[in-house]
Structure formats: structure tokens, C-alpha cells
CSV table of C-alpha atoms and ligand atoms in Angstrom, one decimal:
chain,number,residue,atom,x,y,z
A,62,UNK,CA,0.0,0.0,0.0
A,63,UNK,CA,1.0,3.6,-0.4
A,64,UNK,CA,1.5,5.7,2.7
A,65,UNK,CA,1.6,9.5,2.3
A,66,UNK,CA,2.9,11.1,5.5
A,67,UNK,CA,3.4,14.8,6.3
A,68,UNK,CA,6.4,15.3,8.5
A,69,UNK,CA,6.3,18.4,10.8
A,70,UNK,CA,9.4,18.1,12.9
A,71,UNK,CA,8.9,21.4,14.6
A,72,UNK,CA,11.2,22.8,17.3
A,73,UNK,CA,13.8,21.7,19.9
A,74,UNK,CA,14.1,18.0,20.1
A,75,UNK,CA,11.3,17.6,17.5
A,76,UNK,CA,13.7,17.1,14.5
A,77,UNK,CA,15.9,14.7,16.6
A,78,UNK,CA,13.1,12.3,17.7
A,79,UNK,CA,11.1,12.4,14.4
A,80,UNK,CA,14.3,11.4,12.4
A,81,UNK,CA,14.4,8.2,14.4
A,82,UNK,CA,10.6,7.5,13.9
A,83,UNK,CA,11.0,8.2,10.2
A,84,UNK,CA,13.8,5.7,9.9
A,85,UNK,CA,11.6,3.1,11.6
A,86,UNK,CA,8.7,3.8,9.3
A,87,UNK,CA,11.0,3.5,6.3
A,88,UNK,CA,12.3,0.2,7.5
A,89,UNK,CA,8.9,-1.2,8.2
A,90,UNK,CA,7.6,-0.1,4.7
A,91,UNK,CA,10.7,-1.5,3.0
A,92,UNK,CA,10.4,-4.9,4.6
A,93,UNK,CA,6.7,-5.2,3.9
A,94,UNK,CA,6.8,-3.7,0.4
A,95,UNK,CA,4.7,-0.6,1.2
A,96,UNK,CA,5.4,2.6,-0.6
A,97,UNK,CA,6.2,5.4,1.9
A,98,UNK,CA,6.1,9.0,0.7
A,99,UNK,CA,7.2,11.7,3.2
A,100,UNK,CA,6.8,15.4,2.6
A,101,UNK,CA,8.1,17.9,5.2
A,102,UNK,CA,6.5,21.1,6.4
A,103,UNK,CA,7.3,23.9,8.8
A,104,UNK,CA,5.4,24.4,12.1
A,105,UNK,CA,6.0,26.2,15.4
A,106,UNK,CA,9.0,28.5,16.0
A,107,UNK,CA,10.7,27.3,12.9
A,108,UNK,CA,7.7,28.4,10.8
A,109,UNK,CA,7.5,31.8,12.6
A,110,UNK,CA,11.2,32.4,11.8
A,111,UNK,CA,10.8,31.3,8.1
A,112,UNK,CA,7.3,32.6,7.3
A,113,UNK,CA,6.1,34.7,10.2
A,114,UNK,CA,3.3,32.2,10.9
A,115,UNK,CA,3.4,29.1,13.2
A,116,UNK,CA,1.2,27.3,10.8
A,117,UNK,CA,1.8,28.6,7.2
A,118,UNK,CA,-0.9,27.9,4.7
A,119,UNK,CA,1.4,25.4,2.8
A,120,UNK,CA,1.8,23.4,5.9
A,121,UNK,CA,-1.9,23.2,6.5
A,122,UNK,CA,-2.5,22.2,2.9
A,123,UNK,CA,0.2,19.5,3.1
A,124,UNK,CA,-1.2,18.1,6.3
A,125,UNK,CA,-4.8,18.0,5.0
A,126,UNK,CA,-3.8,16.3,1.8
A,127,UNK,CA,-1.7,13.6,3.6
A,128,UNK,CA,-2.8,10.2,4.9
A,129,UNK,CA,-1.4,11.1,8.3
A,130,UNK,CA,0.8,13.7,10.0
A,131,UNK,CA,3.9,12.9,12.2
A,132,UNK,CA,4.7,15.8,14.4
A,133,UNK,CA,7.7,16.3,16.7
A,134,UNK,CA,7.1,19.2,19.1
A,135,UNK,CA,6.6,22.9,19.0
A,136,UNK,CA,7.7,25.7,21.4
A,137,UNK,CA,10.8,27.8,21.9
A,138,UNK,CA,11.9,29.9,24.9
A,139,UNK,CA,12.5,32.8,22.4
A,140,UNK,CA,8.8,33.3,22.2
A,141,UNK,CA,7.9,32.6,25.9
A,142,UNK,CA,7.0,36.2,26.6
A,143,UNK,CA,4.5,36.5,23.8
A,144,UNK,CA,0.8,36.2,24.2
A,145,UNK,CA,-0.8,32.8,23.2
A,146,UNK,CA,-1.9,34.1,19.9
A,147,UNK,CA,1.6,34.8,18.7
A,148,UNK,CA,3.4,31.7,20.1
A,149,UNK,CA,4.6,28.6,18.3
A,150,UNK,CA,2.1,26.5,20.2
A,151,UNK,CA,-0.7,28.3,18.4
A,152,UNK,CA,0.4,26.5,15.2
A,153,UNK,CA,-0.3,23.2,16.8
A,154,UNK,CA,-3.6,24.2,18.3
A,155,UNK,CA,-4.8,25.5,14.9
A,156,UNK,CA,-3.6,22.3,13.2
A,157,UNK,CA,-5.6,20.1,15.6
A,158,UNK,CA,-8.7,22.3,15.0
A,159,UNK,CA,-8.3,22.3,11.2
A,160,UNK,CA,-7.8,18.6,11.1
A,161,UNK,CA,-10.8,18.1,13.3
A,162,UNK,CA,-8.8,15.6,15.4
A,163,UNK,CA,-11.2,15.7,18.4
A,164,UNK,CA,-9.9,12.5,20.1
A,165,UNK,CA,-6.4,12.4,21.5
A,166,UNK,CA,-5.4,8.9,22.6
A,167,UNK,CA,-2.6,8.9,25.1
A,168,UNK,CA,-1.7,5.4,26.3
A,169,UNK,CA,0.4,5.1,29.4
A,170,UNK,CA,1.9,1.7,29.7
A,171,UNK,CA,4.6,0.8,32.2
A,172,UNK,CA,7.1,-1.6,30.6
A,173,UNK,CA,8.0,-4.3,33.1
A,174,UNK,CA,11.7,-3.5,32.7
A,175,UNK,CA,11.1,0.1,33.6
A,176,UNK,CA,9.1,-0.4,36.8
A,177,UNK,CA,12.0,0.7,39.0
A,178,UNK,CA,12.4,4.0,37.0
A,179,UNK,CA,9.1,5.5,38.1
A,180,UNK,CA,9.3,7.6,41.2
A,181,UNK,CA,6.5,5.4,42.5
A,182,UNK,CA,7.1,2.1,44.1
A,183,UNK,CA,7.4,-0.8,41.5
A,184,UNK,CA,4.5,-2.7,43.1
A,185,UNK,CA,2.3,0.4,42.5
A,186,UNK,CA,3.2,0.9,38.8
A,187,UNK,CA,3.4,-2.8,38.0
A,188,UNK,CA,0.9,-3.7,35.3
A,189,UNK,CA,-0.2,-0.1,34.5
A,190,UNK,CA,-1.9,0.0,31.1
A,191,UNK,CA,-4.3,2.9,30.9
A,192,UNK,CA,-5.6,4.8,27.9
A,193,UNK,CA,-6.3,8.4,28.3
A,194,UNK,CA,-8.8,9.7,25.8
A,195,UNK,CA,-8.5,13.5,25.8
A,196,UNK,CA,-11.0,15.8,24.0
A,197,UNK,CA,-8.7,17.9,21.8
A,198,UNK,CA,-10.6,20.5,19.9
A,199,UNK,CA,-12.9,22.1,22.5
A,200,UNK,CA,-13.1,23.3,26.1
A,201,UNK,CA,-11.0,26.1,27.6
A,202,UNK,CA,-8.4,25.9,24.8
A,203,UNK,CA,-10.8,27.2,22.2
A,204,UNK,CA,-13.9,28.6,24.0
A,205,UNK,CA,-14.9,32.2,23.4
A,206,UNK,CA,-15.1,34.9,24.7
A,207,UNK,CA,-11.5,35.0,25.5
A,208,UNK,CA,-8.9,37.7,26.0
A,209,UNK,CA,-7.5,40.4,28.3
A,210,UNK,CA,-9.3,43.7,28.7
A,211,UNK,CA,-9.2,46.7,30.9
A,212,UNK,CA,-11.9,46.9,33.5
A,213,UNK,CA,-12.2,49.4,36.4
A,214,UNK,CA,-8.6,50.5,35.7
A,215,UNK,CA,-7.0,47.0,35.8
A,216,UNK,CA,-6.5,44.2,33.4
A,217,UNK,CA,-9.0,41.4,33.5
A,218,UNK,CA,-8.6,38.0,31.7
A,219,UNK,CA,-11.3,35.7,30.4
A,220,UNK,CA,-11.3,32.2,29.0
A,221,UNK,CA,-14.4,30.1,28.4
A,222,UNK,CA,-15.0,26.4,28.9
A,223,UNK,CA,-17.6,25.4,26.4
A,224,UNK,CA,-18.9,22.0,25.2
A,225,UNK,CA,-22.0,21.2,23.2
A,226,UNK,CA,-23.7,17.8,23.8
A,227,UNK,CA,-22.6,16.5,20.4
A,228,UNK,CA,-19.0,17.3,21.1
A,229,UNK,CA,-19.2,15.4,24.4
A,230,UNK,CA,-21.0,12.5,22.7
A,231,UNK,CA,-18.4,12.0,20.0
A,232,UNK,CA,-15.5,11.9,22.4
A,233,UNK,CA,-17.4,9.6,24.9
A,234,UNK,CA,-18.4,7.3,22.0
A,235,UNK,CA,-14.7,7.0,21.1
A,236,UNK,CA,-13.8,6.2,24.6
A,237,UNK,CA,-16.5,3.5,25.0
A,238,UNK,CA,-15.6,1.9,21.6
A,239,UNK,CA,-11.9,1.8,22.6
A,240,UNK,CA,-12.9,0.2,25.9
A,241,UNK,CA,-14.7,-2.6,24.1
A,242,UNK,CA,-11.4,-3.7,22.7
A,243,UNK,CA,-9.8,-3.6,26.2
A,244,UNK,CA,-11.1,-4.3,29.7
A,245,UNK,CA,-14.5,-2.6,29.0
A,246,UNK,CA,-14.1,-0.1,31.8
A,247,UNK,CA,-14.5,3.7,31.3
A,248,UNK,CA,-13.8,6.3,33.9
A,249,UNK,CA,-15.2,9.7,32.8
A,250,UNK,CA,-13.4,12.6,34.5
A,251,UNK,CA,-15.0,15.9,35.2
A,252,UNK,CA,-15.6,18.6,37.9
A,253,UNK,CA,-19.4,18.2,38.1
A,254,UNK,CA,-19.5,19.3,41.7
A,255,UNK,CA,-18.6,22.9,40.6
A,256,UNK,CA,-18.9,23.4,36.8
A,257,UNK,CA,-22.1,23.4,34.7
A,258,UNK,CA,-19.9,22.4,31.8
A,259,UNK,CA,-19.1,19.2,33.7
A,260,UNK,CA,-22.7,18.7,34.7
A,261,UNK,CA,-23.6,18.4,31.0
A,262,UNK,CA,-20.5,16.3,30.4
A,263,UNK,CA,-21.6,13.8,33.1
A,264,UNK,CA,-25.3,13.7,32.0
A,265,UNK,CA,-24.3,13.2,28.4
A,266,UNK,CA,-21.7,10.4,29.0
A,267,UNK,CA,-24.2,8.6,31.3
A,268,UNK,CA,-27.0,8.7,28.7
A,269,UNK,CA,-24.7,7.6,25.9
A,270,UNK,CA,-23.3,4.8,27.9
A,271,UNK,CA,-26.7,3.5,28.9
A,272,UNK,CA,-28.1,3.8,25.3
A,273,UNK,CA,-25.2,2.5,23.3
A,274,UNK,CA,-22.7,0.8,25.5
A,275,UNK,CA,-24.5,-1.2,28.3
A,276,UNK,CA,-21.7,-3.8,28.1
A,277,UNK,CA,-19.1,-1.2,29.2
A,278,UNK,CA,-18.8,-0.4,32.9
A,279,UNK,CA,-18.9,3.4,33.4
A,280,UNK,CA,-17.7,5.2,36.5
A,281,UNK,CA,-17.5,9.0,37.0
A,282,UNK,CA,-14.7,10.6,38.9
A,283,UNK,CA,-13.9,14.2,39.9
A,284,UNK,CA,-10.7,15.4,38.3
A,285,UNK,CA,-8.9,16.2,41.6
A,286,UNK,CA,-9.7,12.8,42.9
A,287,UNK,CA,-8.6,11.2,39.6
A,288,UNK,CA,-5.2,13.0,39.9
A,289,UNK,CA,-4.8,11.4,43.2
A,290,UNK,CA,-6.0,7.9,42.2
A,291,UNK,CA,-3.8,7.7,39.1
A,292,UNK,CA,-0.7,7.7,41.3
A,293,UNK,CA,-2.3,5.9,44.2
A,294,UNK,CA,-3.6,2.9,42.2
A,295,UNK,CA,-2.9,3.2,38.4
A,296,UNK,CA,-4.0,-0.4,37.7
A,297,UNK,CA,-7.7,0.5,38.5
A,298,UNK,CA,-7.9,2.5,35.3
A,299,UNK,CA,-8.6,1.1,31.8
A,300,UNK,CA,-9.9,3.9,29.6
A,301,UNK,CA,-10.1,7.5,31.0
A,302,UNK,CA,-12.2,10.0,29.0
A,303,UNK,CA,-11.9,13.6,29.8
A,304,UNK,CA,-12.0,17.2,28.5
A,305,UNK,CA,-9.1,19.0,26.9
A,306,UNK,CA,-7.3,20.8,29.8
A,307,UNK,CA,-7.9,18.0,32.4
A,308,UNK,CA,-6.5,15.5,29.8
A,309,UNK,CA,-3.4,17.7,29.2
A,310,UNK,CA,-2.7,17.7,32.9
A,311,UNK,CA,-3.5,14.1,33.7
A,312,UNK,CA,-1.5,12.8,30.7
A,313,UNK,CA,1.7,14.4,32.0
A,314,UNK,CA,0.9,12.9,35.4
A,315,UNK,CA,0.4,9.5,33.8
A,316,UNK,CA,3.7,9.8,32.0
A,317,UNK,CA,5.4,9.6,35.4
A,318,UNK,CA,4.1,6.1,35.8
A,319,UNK,CA,6.0,5.0,32.7
A,320,UNK,CA,9.3,6.2,34.0
A,321,UNK,CA,9.7,9.2,31.6
A,322,UNK,CA,7.6,11.5,29.5
A,323,UNK,CA,9.9,10.6,26.6
A,324,UNK,CA,8.1,7.2,26.5
A,325,UNK,CA,4.6,8.4,25.8
A,326,UNK,CA,3.1,8.4,22.3
A,327,UNK,CA,-0.2,9.8,21.1
A,328,UNK,CA,-2.7,9.6,18.3
A,329,UNK,CA,-5.1,12.4,17.5
A,330,UNK,CA,-8.1,11.1,15.5
A,331,UNK,CA,-11.0,12.7,13.8
A,332,UNK,CA,-12.9,12.0,10.6
A,333,UNK,CA,-10.0,12.2,8.2
A,334,UNK,CA,-6.2,12.7,8.6
A,335,UNK,CA,-4.8,11.6,11.9
A,336,UNK,CA,-2.1,13.5,13.8
A,337,UNK,CA,0.7,11.6,15.6
A,338,UNK,CA,3.0,13.1,18.1
A,339,UNK,CA,4.8,12.3,21.3
A,340,UNK,CA,3.2,13.7,24.5
A,341,UNK,CA,6.4,15.6,25.5
A,342,UNK,CA,7.3,19.0,24.3
A,343,UNK,CA,10.3,20.6,22.5
A,344,UNK,CA,12.5,20.1,25.7
A,345,UNK,CA,14.7,23.2,25.1
A,346,UNK,CA,17.0,22.1,28.0
A,347,UNK,CA,18.3,19.1,26.1
A,348,UNK,CA,17.7,20.2,22.4
A,349,UNK,CA,20.7,19.7,20.1
A,350,UNK,CA,22.5,17.4,22.5
A,351,UNK,CA,21.5,14.2,20.8
A,352,UNK,CA,20.2,12.6,24.0
A,353,UNK,CA,16.4,12.9,23.6
A,354,UNK,CA,14.4,9.7,24.1
A,355,UNK,CA,12.9,8.9,20.7
A,356,UNK,CA,10.6,6.1,21.9
A,357,UNK,CA,7.5,8.2,22.4
A,358,UNK,CA,7.8,9.3,18.8
A,359,UNK,CA,8.6,5.8,17.5
A,360,UNK,CA,5.5,4.5,19.3
A,361,UNK,CA,3.5,7.4,17.8
A,362,UNK,CA,4.6,6.1,14.4
A,363,UNK,CA,3.3,2.7,15.4
A,364,UNK,CA,0.0,4.2,16.3
A,365,UNK,CA,-0.1,5.8,12.9
A,366,UNK,CA,0.4,2.5,11.2
A,367,UNK,CA,-2.5,1.1,13.2
A,368,UNK,CA,-5.0,3.9,13.2
A,369,UNK,CA,-4.4,5.7,9.9
A,370,UNK,CA,-3.3,2.9,7.6
A,371,UNK,CA,-4.9,-0.2,9.2
A,372,UNK,CA,-1.5,-1.9,9.4
A,373,UNK,CA,-1.9,-3.7,12.7
A,374,UNK,CA,0.9,-6.3,12.1
A,375,UNK,CA,3.3,-3.6,11.2
A,376,UNK,CA,2.3,-1.5,14.3
A,377,UNK,CA,2.7,-4.5,16.6
A,378,UNK,CA,6.1,-5.3,15.1
A,379,UNK,CA,7.3,-1.8,15.9
A,380,UNK,CA,5.9,-2.1,19.5
A,381,UNK,CA,7.6,-5.5,19.9
A,382,UNK,CA,10.9,-4.1,18.7
A,383,UNK,CA,10.7,-1.2,21.2
A,384,UNK,CA,9.9,-3.7,24.0
A,385,UNK,CA,12.9,-5.8,23.0
A,386,UNK,CA,15.2,-2.7,23.1
A,387,UNK,CA,13.9,-1.8,26.5
A,388,UNK,CA,14.3,-5.3,27.7
A,389,UNK,CA,17.9,-5.4,26.5
A,390,UNK,CA,18.8,-2.7,29.0
A,391,UNK,CA,19.6,0.1,26.6
A,392,UNK,CA,18.5,3.3,28.3
A,393,UNK,CA,18.5,7.0,27.3
A,394,UNK,CA,19.5,9.7,29.8
A,395,UNK,CA,16.0,10.4,31.0
A,396,UNK,CA,15.9,6.7,32.2
A,397,UNK,CA,19.3,7.0,33.9
A,398,UNK,CA,21.2,5.5,30.9
A,399,UNK,CA,23.7,6.9,28.4
A,400,UNK,CA,22.3,5.8,25.0
A,401,UNK,CA,22.0,8.6,22.5
A,402,UNK,CA,18.8,9.3,20.5
A,403,UNK,CA,20.5,7.7,17.4
A,404,UNK,CA,21.7,4.6,19.3
A,405,UNK,CA,18.2,4.0,20.5
A,406,UNK,CA,16.7,4.5,17.0
A,407,UNK,CA,19.3,2.1,15.6
A,408,UNK,CA,18.6,-0.5,18.2
A,409,UNK,CA,14.9,-0.4,17.4
A,410,UNK,CA,15.7,-0.8,13.7
A,411,UNK,CA,17.9,-3.8,14.5
A,412,UNK,CA,15.2,-5.4,16.7
A,413,UNK,CA,12.8,-4.9,13.8
B,180,LIG,P1,8.8,19.2,27.8
B,180,LIG,O1,8.0,18.0,27.7
B,180,LIG,O2,9.4,19.8,26.6
B,180,LIG,O3,10.0,19.0,28.9
B,180,LIG,C1,9.7,18.6,30.2
B,180,LIG,C2,11.0,17.9,30.8
B,180,LIG,O4,11.0,16.6,30.2
B,180,LIG,C3,12.3,18.5,30.4
B,180,LIG,O5,13.2,18.4,31.4
B,180,LIG,C4,12.8,17.7,29.2
B,180,LIG,O6,14.1,17.7,29.0
B,180,LIG,C5,12.2,16.3,29.5
B,180,LIG,N1,11.9,15.6,28.2
B,180,LIG,C6,10.8,15.8,27.5
B,180,LIG,N2,10.8,15.0,26.4
B,180,LIG,C7,11.9,14.3,26.5
B,180,LIG,C8,12.5,13.2,25.7
B,180,LIG,N3,11.9,12.8,24.6
B,180,LIG,N4,13.6,12.7,26.1
B,180,LIG,C9,14.2,13.1,27.3
B,180,LIG,N5,13.7,14.1,28.1
B,180,LIG,C10,12.6,14.6,27.7
B,180,LIG,O7,7.8,20.3,28.6
B,180,LIG,P2,8.1,21.9,28.9
B,180,LIG,O8,9.5,22.0,29.3
B,180,LIG,O9,7.0,22.2,29.9
B,180,LIG,O10,7.9,22.6,27.6
B,180,LIG,C11,8.9,23.0,26.7
B,180,LIG,C12,8.3,23.6,25.4
B,180,LIG,O11,7.5,22.6,24.7
B,180,LIG,C13,7.2,24.7,25.7
B,180,LIG,O12,7.4,25.7,24.7
B,180,LIG,C14,5.9,24.0,25.6
B,180,LIG,O13,4.9,24.9,25.2
B,180,LIG,C15,6.2,23.0,24.5
B,180,LIG,N6,5.3,21.8,24.5
B,180,LIG,C16,5.0,21.3,23.3
B,180,LIG,C17,4.2,20.1,23.2
B,180,LIG,C18,3.9,19.6,21.8
B,180,LIG,O14,4.4,20.1,20.9
B,180,LIG,N7,3.0,18.7,21.8
B,180,LIG,C19,3.9,19.4,24.4
B,180,LIG,C20,4.3,20.0,25.6
B,180,LIG,C21,5.0,21.1,25.7
B,181,LIG,C1,0.4,18.8,24.7
B,181,LIG,C2,0.9,20.2,24.9
B,181,LIG,C3,0.1,21.2,24.1
B,181,LIG,C4,-1.3,21.2,24.8
B,181,LIG,C5,0.6,22.6,24.0
B,181,LIG,C6,2.0,22.7,23.5
B,181,LIG,C7,-0.3,23.5,23.2
B,181,LIG,O1,1.1,20.5,26.2
B,181,LIG,O2,0.3,18.4,23.6
B,181,LIG,O3,0.2,18.1,25.7
B,181,LIG,O4,-1.5,21.9,25.8
B,181,LIG,O5,-2.2,20.5,24.3
B,182,LIG,MN1,0.7,18.8,27.6
């Protein structure tokens, strides 16, 4: 089959980690006689510098016309003092919205060989395998009105958390469907004791579950309690469905269970082109040093093979190769080892 992939490497360690994921995709496609076509585009700080726009029109056109998008990371300290509208991150937020990728799948799996790398005790993280399903194109990130204005002689800032019933239904449906292929347990996370937005969220998820997914066990949890229970007893979670900002925060917390945020992949799915990116950011503190952990990005490429191209065997082969490398004891710096980004990528290729 022919795979058309847009590569948006972005900033900081983005180009370093995506280079390894691309090498893995190339190897998989070569060995299974698939045709891989990769076209690169600019996003983030790199795009602001080159074109004055964190998501230039050519990049958006490229992304929309591809079968899938592989993205590294966006963000650079140079732009940290600018308002959200002018920052590199805005390019990513616009890309997600334009691609309509409303469902962000963030699996947090603790590899057995890495249990001792989590700051939690091994017996707590042992067997962790949760799938966070984060709503990605709504909520506080996109709600209006928003902005900073002057009121009574002082600045006042507003953001809006808005969800319609249909937006909640489609993300909940995604979570329930994914749970059917797993342990059939969904935890829906909200703040229904305070927010009307969460009241509608809870009502909608409850009704949808009863009507369409009576075979899936549904539990509601308040986000503060969820933050606690994820580190207290991560094994109790199978699929976690939640809104955009709660999902952003909980997924970094879940990353800790796996030993390092460098391990976490993600898939953002909608109706058409899927977007695949590691959960971590551009990591300016280690950019250019060749020590970034590429595994989150390599596993994101595996998710791309599975979700965008239906290549389950190829995806599983990449995941098995990663497990083999981890089992071999090769570790990047974020997991207290000394293997470089390139060494890890090469080891995955060899295991493949
Ligand atoms: P970060 O994820 O970039 O880094 C947090 C810490 O984790 C750093 O110490 C970093 O060195 C380490 N780390 C992250 N990925 C790693 C990897 N693959 N290997 C080894 N260590 C890794 O988060 P941050 O520092 O809060 O943000 C930095 C910039 O990235 C900001 O501009 C932020 O907006 C952006 N960001 C982008 C994305 C994205 O593009 N999806 C996600 C998160 C943050
Ligand atoms: C993530 C990041 C992004 C988000 C930022 C960079 C806009 O933190 O992908 O988790 O908040 O969604
Ligand atoms: Mn985040």
C-alpha cells in the first residue's frame, strides 16, 4: 500500500526524535513492500522564523492532503514572553482544530523492565496500562469569549470552557468503543461538583453509555480525585475519558508512571487525517545534545500504522521491537542511561 505522511518536525528535540521515527517507518515499509512518501513542512517557532506564521498555509494544505501527520514538538523559549496568539504552540492548536482531530489517545503503559524507574514504588506501577482519551478541539483551549481587557482600571482576563452535547457525545463514544477492545471499563473525569460544563458532560456520558454501551462499565470521577488515584492505584484504570485541559494535565501525570515523559506516544483522531505526536514538548533544555528519548515518537509512528493505515501487524512489530530494546537494558539519559537518540533508534531498527 502507499502511505503519504506529512512530517512536521517542529522545534527543539522535535527534529531529533522524528528522524528516528521516520527511519523506523522506512524500515517497516521497505520490509513489507509498502510505498512510503514523506513530505516535510514547517510548524511552530521554525515556521514563525521562516514565514512569520506558526502554521503557514502550505503546511496546512500539506497536512490536509496527507494520509497522516507525524509531528515532533513545538515551542521555543525565544517566544515565551509573547501572548498565546503569537506563540509557536498556536500553530499546533490550529492544526488540531483544522484537522478536526477531536480525540487524543494517550496510552500510558509501564514496561516491566522500567518499573523501577518510576518515582512510585514498583509494586504500584506494575501492570499499569491505561488509555487516556483526551478531548482535543474544544473546552477552555478554544472557547470564546477569551482575552484580556481593561476593566475598572485594571486588566481582566477571560477564558471560556464550552462544550456542546454533540462534542461530548463523540469523544465519549470514542472512549466507549476503545474500551470494548480492552477491559470494558471507562472512567469519565469531570468537575461536576462545581462546573455546569461538567454537569452536561456527566449527563451526556451517562446517557450515551446506557443507550449504546450497556456492556461497558462506566464510572464518574472528579478530576482532583482522579489526579490522586492515578498515582495511588494506576491499575484500577482502563480507559479514561476527559475534556481538553484536564486531559493535558492528567497525561503528564500518567507519564510519570512509565518512567519518563519521553516514552509516551499519542494519536489524535477525527474523521480524516490523523495526527501523531509524542506527549512531550520541545525540551529546550536538552535540544541539540542528541540525548532525547525517541521512543514516544517511534511508538506514535506505530499508532499511525495502526489507526491511519490499518497496518496492525506492522504496528505490533514496531511495538515489539521497542519492548525488545527496553528489555535489552539500553537506556536514554531520561531513564538514567547513556544511550543517544541515534543509538536507541538504531537499536529499534535492529530489533525490527
Ligand atoms: P517538555 O515535555 O518539553 O519537557 C519537560 C521535561 O522533560 C524537560 O526536562 C525535558 O528535558 C524532558 N523531556 C521531554 N521530552 C523528553 C524526551 N523525549 N527525552 C528526554 N527528556 C525529555 O515540557 P516543557 O519544558 O514544559 O515545555 C517546553 C516547550 O515545549 C514549551 O514551549 C511548551 O509549550 C512546549 N510543549 C509542546 C508540546 C507539543 O508540541 N505537543 C507538548 C508539551 C510542551
Ligand atoms: C500537549 C501540549 C500542548 C497542549 C501545548 C504545546 C499546546 O502541552 O500536547 O500536551 O496543551 O495540548
Ligand atoms: Mn501537555
